[in-house]
Structures are given as structure tokens and as C-alpha cells.
CSV table of C-alpha atoms (C1' of nucleotides) in Angstrom, one decimal:
chain,number,residue,atom,x,y,z
A,861,MET,CA,41.5,-11.0,6.1
A,862,ALA,CA,39.6,-12.4,3.1
A,863,ALA,CA,41.3,-11.3,-0.1
A,864,LYS,CA,39.6,-8.0,-1.1
A,865,LYS,CA,35.9,-8.4,-2.7
A,866,LYS,CA,36.3,-7.2,-6.4
A,867,SER,CA,33.1,-4.3,-6.8
A,868,THR,CA,30.2,-5.9,-7.9
A,869,PRO,CA,28.1,-3.8,-9.7
A,870,SER,CA,24.5,-3.5,-7.7
A,871,ALA,CA,21.8,-4.8,-8.3
A,872,ARG,CA,19.4,-2.5,-10.2
A,873,GLN,CA,16.3,-1.5,-8.1
A,874,TYR,CA,12.5,-1.5,-8.9
A,875,TRP,CA,9.9,0.5,-8.1
A,876,LEU,CA,6.0,2.1,-8.2
A,877,PHE,CA,5.5,6.0,-8.5
A,878,LYS,CA,2.0,6.4,-7.6
A,879,SER,CA,0.6,9.9,-9.9
A,880,GLU,CA,-2.8,10.5,-10.1
A,881,PRO,CA,-3.1,11.5,-14.0
A,882,GLU,CA,-5.0,14.3,-13.6
A,883,SER,CA,-2.6,16.4,-11.7
A,884,TYR,CA,0.5,14.3,-14.0
A,885,SER,CA,-0.2,11.1,-16.5
A,886,ILE,CA,2.3,9.1,-18.3
A,887,VAL,CA,1.4,11.4,-21.1
A,888,ASP,CA,1.9,14.9,-19.7
A,889,LEU,CA,5.7,13.2,-19.2
A,890,ALA,CA,5.7,11.6,-23.0
A,891,LYS,CA,5.5,15.2,-24.4
A,892,GLU,CA,8.2,16.6,-22.7
A,893,PRO,CA,10.9,17.8,-24.7
A,894,THR,CA,12.8,15.4,-23.2
A,895,LYS,CA,10.7,13.3,-21.6
A,896,THR,CA,11.9,14.2,-19.3
A,897,THR,CA,10.5,15.2,-15.2
A,898,PHE,CA,11.0,16.0,-11.7
A,899,TRP,CA,8.9,14.2,-9.5
A,900,ASP,CA,7.7,16.6,-7.3
A,901,GLY,CA,5.3,17.1,-4.1
A,902,VAL,CA,6.1,13.7,-2.2
A,903,ARG,CA,5.3,14.9,1.1
A,904,ASN,CA,5.4,11.5,2.6
A,905,TYR,CA,8.7,11.1,5.4
A,906,GLN,CA,9.1,7.0,4.6
A,907,ALA,CA,8.7,7.9,0.6
A,908,ARG,CA,11.2,11.3,1.0
A,909,ASN,CA,13.6,8.9,2.8
A,910,LEU,CA,13.9,6.8,-0.7
A,911,LEU,CA,13.8,9.1,-2.6
A,912,ARG,CA,16.7,11.2,-0.7
A,913,ASP,CA,18.7,8.2,0.0
A,914,THR,CA,17.7,4.7,-1.4
A,915,ILE,CA,16.6,5.2,-5.1
A,916,ARG,CA,19.7,4.9,-7.6
A,917,LEU,CA,20.8,6.8,-10.5
A,918,GLY,CA,19.1,3.7,-13.1
A,919,ASP,CA,16.4,2.7,-11.3
A,920,ARG,CA,13.4,1.4,-13.0
A,921,VAL,CA,10.5,3.1,-13.0
A,922,LEU,CA,6.5,1.2,-13.5
A,923,PHE,CA,4.2,4.4,-13.3
A,924,TYR,CA,1.0,3.8,-11.9
A,925,HIS,CA,-2.1,5.9,-11.8
A,926,SER,CA,-3.5,6.3,-9.1
A,927,ASN,CA,-7.1,8.1,-8.6
A,928,ALA,CA,-8.1,7.1,-12.2
A,929,ASP,CA,-10.4,4.8,-14.7
A,930,PRO,CA,-8.9,2.5,-15.3
A,931,MET,CA,-6.0,2.8,-12.3
A,932,ALA,CA,-3.4,0.7,-13.6
A,933,ILE,CA,0.3,0.9,-14.6
A,934,VAL,CA,1.2,2.4,-17.5
A,935,GLY,CA,4.4,2.3,-18.5
A,936,THR,CA,8.0,2.6,-16.9
A,937,ALA,CA,10.7,5.6,-16.8
A,938,GLU,CA,14.3,5.6,-15.7
A,939,VAL,CA,15.7,7.0,-12.9
A,940,VAL,CA,18.0,10.1,-14.3
A,941,LYS,CA,19.1,12.5,-11.7
A,942,THR,CA,18.5,10.9,-8.1
A,943,GLY,CA,17.7,13.0,-5.0
A,944,TYR,CA,17.5,16.5,-4.0
A,945,PRO,CA,15.5,19.1,-2.9
A,946,ASP,CA,12.3,19.8,-3.9
A,947,HIS,CA,11.7,23.6,-5.0
A,948,THR,CA,8.2,23.6,-5.0
A,949,ALA,CA,8.0,23.3,-1.4
A,950,PHE,CA,10.2,26.4,-0.9
A,951,ASP,CA,6.9,28.6,-3.0
A,952,PRO,CA,4.6,29.9,-1.6
A,953,GLN,CA,2.6,29.8,-4.1
A,954,ASP,CA,2.7,25.9,-5.2
A,955,HIS,CA,0.5,23.5,-4.1
A,956,HIS,CA,2.8,21.6,-2.6
A,957,TYR,CA,4.5,24.6,0.0
A,958,ASP,CA,5.7,23.8,3.1
A,959,PRO,CA,7.2,26.8,5.3
A,960,LYS,CA,9.0,23.8,6.9
A,961,SER,CA,11.1,23.2,4.5
A,962,LYS,CA,13.9,25.4,4.0
A,963,PRO,CA,16.5,25.6,1.0
A,964,ASP,CA,19.6,25.4,3.4
A,965,GLU,CA,17.9,22.8,5.6
A,966,PRO,CA,15.4,21.2,2.7
A,967,THR,CA,12.7,18.6,4.4
A,968,TRP,CA,11.7,17.7,0.8
A,969,PHE,CA,13.4,15.4,-2.1
A,970,MET,CA,12.5,14.2,-5.5
A,971,VAL,CA,14.4,12.5,-9.0
A,972,ASP,CA,14.6,13.1,-12.0
A,973,VAL,CA,13.2,9.9,-14.0
A,974,ARG,CA,12.8,9.2,-17.9
A,975,LEU,CA,10.5,7.6,-19.7
A,976,LEU,CA,11.6,4.0,-20.6
A,977,GLN,CA,8.1,3.2,-22.9
A,978,VAL,CA,4.4,3.9,-22.3
A,979,PHE,CA,2.5,0.2,-22.6
A,980,PRO,CA,0.8,0.1,-25.6
A,981,LYS,CA,-1.5,-2.2,-23.7
A,982,LEU,CA,-2.0,-0.7,-19.5
A,983,VAL,CA,-2.1,-2.9,-16.9
A,984,THR,CA,-5.0,-2.6,-15.0
A,985,ARG,CA,-5.9,-2.8,-11.2
A,986,ASP,CA,-8.3,-5.9,-11.8
A,987,GLU,CA,-5.0,-7.0,-13.6
A,988,LEU,CA,-2.7,-7.0,-11.2
A,989,LYS,CA,-5.5,-8.0,-8.4
A,990,ALA,CA,-6.3,-11.6,-10.6
A,991,CYS,CA,-2.5,-12.2,-10.7
A,992,VAL,CA,-1.1,-15.1,-8.7
A,993,ASP,CA,2.5,-13.4,-9.1
A,994,LEU,CA,1.2,-9.6,-9.3
A,995,ARG,CA,-1.7,-10.2,-5.8
A,996,ASP,CA,1.2,-9.2,-3.1
A,997,MET,CA,2.4,-5.5,-4.6
A,998,MET,CA,2.7,-2.8,-2.1
A,999,VAL,CA,0.1,-1.3,-4.5
A,1000,ILE,CA,-2.5,-3.7,-4.3
A,1001,ARG,CA,-3.1,-4.6,-0.8
A,1002,GLN,CA,-5.7,-2.5,1.8
A,1003,GLY,CA,-4.3,0.7,2.9
A,1004,ALA,CA,-0.6,0.7,1.5
A,1005,ARG,CA,-1.0,5.3,0.5
A,1006,LEU,CA,2.7,5.5,0.0
A,1007,SER,CA,3.2,6.8,-3.1
A,1008,ILE,CA,6.9,5.8,-3.7
A,1009,GLN,CA,7.0,2.0,-3.3
A,1010,PRO,CA,10.0,-1.5,-3.6
A,1011,VAL,CA,8.9,-3.8,-6.3
A,1012,THR,CA,11.1,-6.6,-7.1
A,1013,ALA,CA,12.4,-7.7,-10.3
A,1014,ALA,CA,9.9,-10.3,-11.0
A,1015,GLU,CA,7.2,-7.8,-10.1
A,1016,TRP,CA,8.6,-6.0,-12.2
A,1017,GLN,CA,9.0,-8.7,-14.8
A,1018,ALA,CA,6.0,-10.6,-14.7
A,1019,VAL,CA,4.1,-6.5,-15.2
A,1020,HIS,CA,6.0,-6.3,-18.2
A,1021,ARG,CA,4.5,-10.0,-19.1
A,1022,LEU,CA,0.3,-8.3,-19.1
A,1023,ALA,CA,1.4,-5.6,-20.8
A,1024,GLY,CA,2.3,-7.9,-23.4
A,1025,VAL,CA,6.3,-5.7,-23.9
A,1026,LYS,CA,9.7,-6.1,-24.0
A,1027,ASP,CA,11.5,-5.1,-20.5
A,1028,LYS,CA,14.1,-2.9,-22.2
A,1029,SER,CA,15.7,-2.5,-19.4
B,650,DG,C1',4.9,10.2,26.0
B,651,DC,C1',0.1,9.3,25.0
B,652,DC,C1',-3.9,9.7,22.3
B,653,DA,C1',-8.2,11.7,20.5
B,654,DA,C1',-9.1,14.4,16.8
B,655,DC,C1',-8.2,15.8,12.6
B,656,DG,C1',-6.4,15.5,7.5
B,657,DT,C1',-5.6,13.3,3.0
B,658,DT,C1',-5.1,9.4,0.0
B,659,DG,C1',-6.8,6.3,-2.8
B,660,DG,C1',-10.2,2.9,-3.8
B,661,DC,C1',-14.6,1.3,-4.1
C,1085,DG,C1',-19.9,10.3,-2.0
C,1086,DC,C1',-18.5,6.8,1.6
C,1087,DC,C1',-14.8,5.1,4.3
C,1088,DA,C1',-10.3,2.3,5.8
C,1089,DA,C1',-6.3,3.4,6.4
C,1090,DC,C1',-3.3,5.8,7.8
C,1091,DG,C1',0.3,10.6,9.0
C,1092,DT,C1',0.0,13.7,12.0
C,1093,DT,C1',-1.3,18.0,15.0
C,1094,DG,C1',-1.7,19.1,20.1
C,1095,DG,C1',-2.9,19.2,24.9
C,1096,DC,C1',-2.3,17.3,28.5
DNA sequence: GCCAACGTTGGC
DNA sequence: GCCAACGTTGGC
């Protein structure tokens, strides 16, 4: 039996969250009084599993504007609350209402994120494609529709380099 | 359990 | 507006 291992702090993980700026943009996040929001409306099981089981406090998030002009990574955020039931699924008036999800047995989950920084110069999809270190990002790959995606530490850093800012994390 | 039909996402 | 790539649904 080996000696008891020191508990090593788990490495921070990085993610990319997609949002259509017409429904919620990074400007909206910056306008929140606490610069914090709950990331609701994810209705995909793979993304749900990440939100519920994998994403941890302090993880970092690239904020991506999809279906936008231009499509781009526009800033960063920090996970400040881990997965909990997405209450918008319980509300029949809500666009993301899902009768299958019940408060006592929720199907859908969300996390809270707080703004870290709005990039002074956004990193467009075209720039990502043109960057050797970023062209293989999941968000660039054809048909990658997952709205919550893992990002490597190297990609996180390369995005900051393209944005011309220091990694504040 | 298979798979065709359908709906959605999201880049182009 | 188009359509590829998925994911979901429902008949069998």
C-alpha cells in the first residue's frame, strides 16, 4: 500500500458556452448588477451532463456569440455556482418549457457564471479558423452543435493571445 | 431495437 | 434562404 497521497487540487477546466447574442449577449451579462447570470435553456443531454456533473466551481468559460455578425469569442466568465435544476423548464410560459422536467425530478440543469472580462477585441470565427492552435476547436468543427464544449488550457491561452489580453484567470 | 421522418442548430 | 449535421420521435 502506497503512502497516502496528498490531495492535489483538481486542475481548473475550461469551457466554451454558446449564446445567440439576440437572446443573451456578453453585453447583457456585463449589465447584470452582479455581472452574474444563470445559464438556462440548455436542452441537450450531453450538455446537460456537463452542466450537472462535470463543470466545477472556478472553471473558466469562453463566451461565444453564435448566429451573430460577427460570430466570435467575445469574452470570458467564471463558474460561480455548479449545476442545479433549470427552473425555466418548469414554467409553461417560458420558451424553454419542458413538461418532462419536474421540480422533484428535474431533467435540465444550469450553472451560474460571472463575467471575467469583455475582450477589447473580439476573436472572430475566421480568426479561430486561421489560427493553427485553434482551428481544431470543437466550435470550429463542422456540425459541432454542442452548446457547452470543453476547451483545452492551450486553447484558452491562445484565445487570449489573439484577443490581445492577459489571461486574468 | 431499427430506422425513416421530422425538428433544430447554426454556419454559410 | 439553404442545408448539413445532428438529436428526437414514433411506427413497426
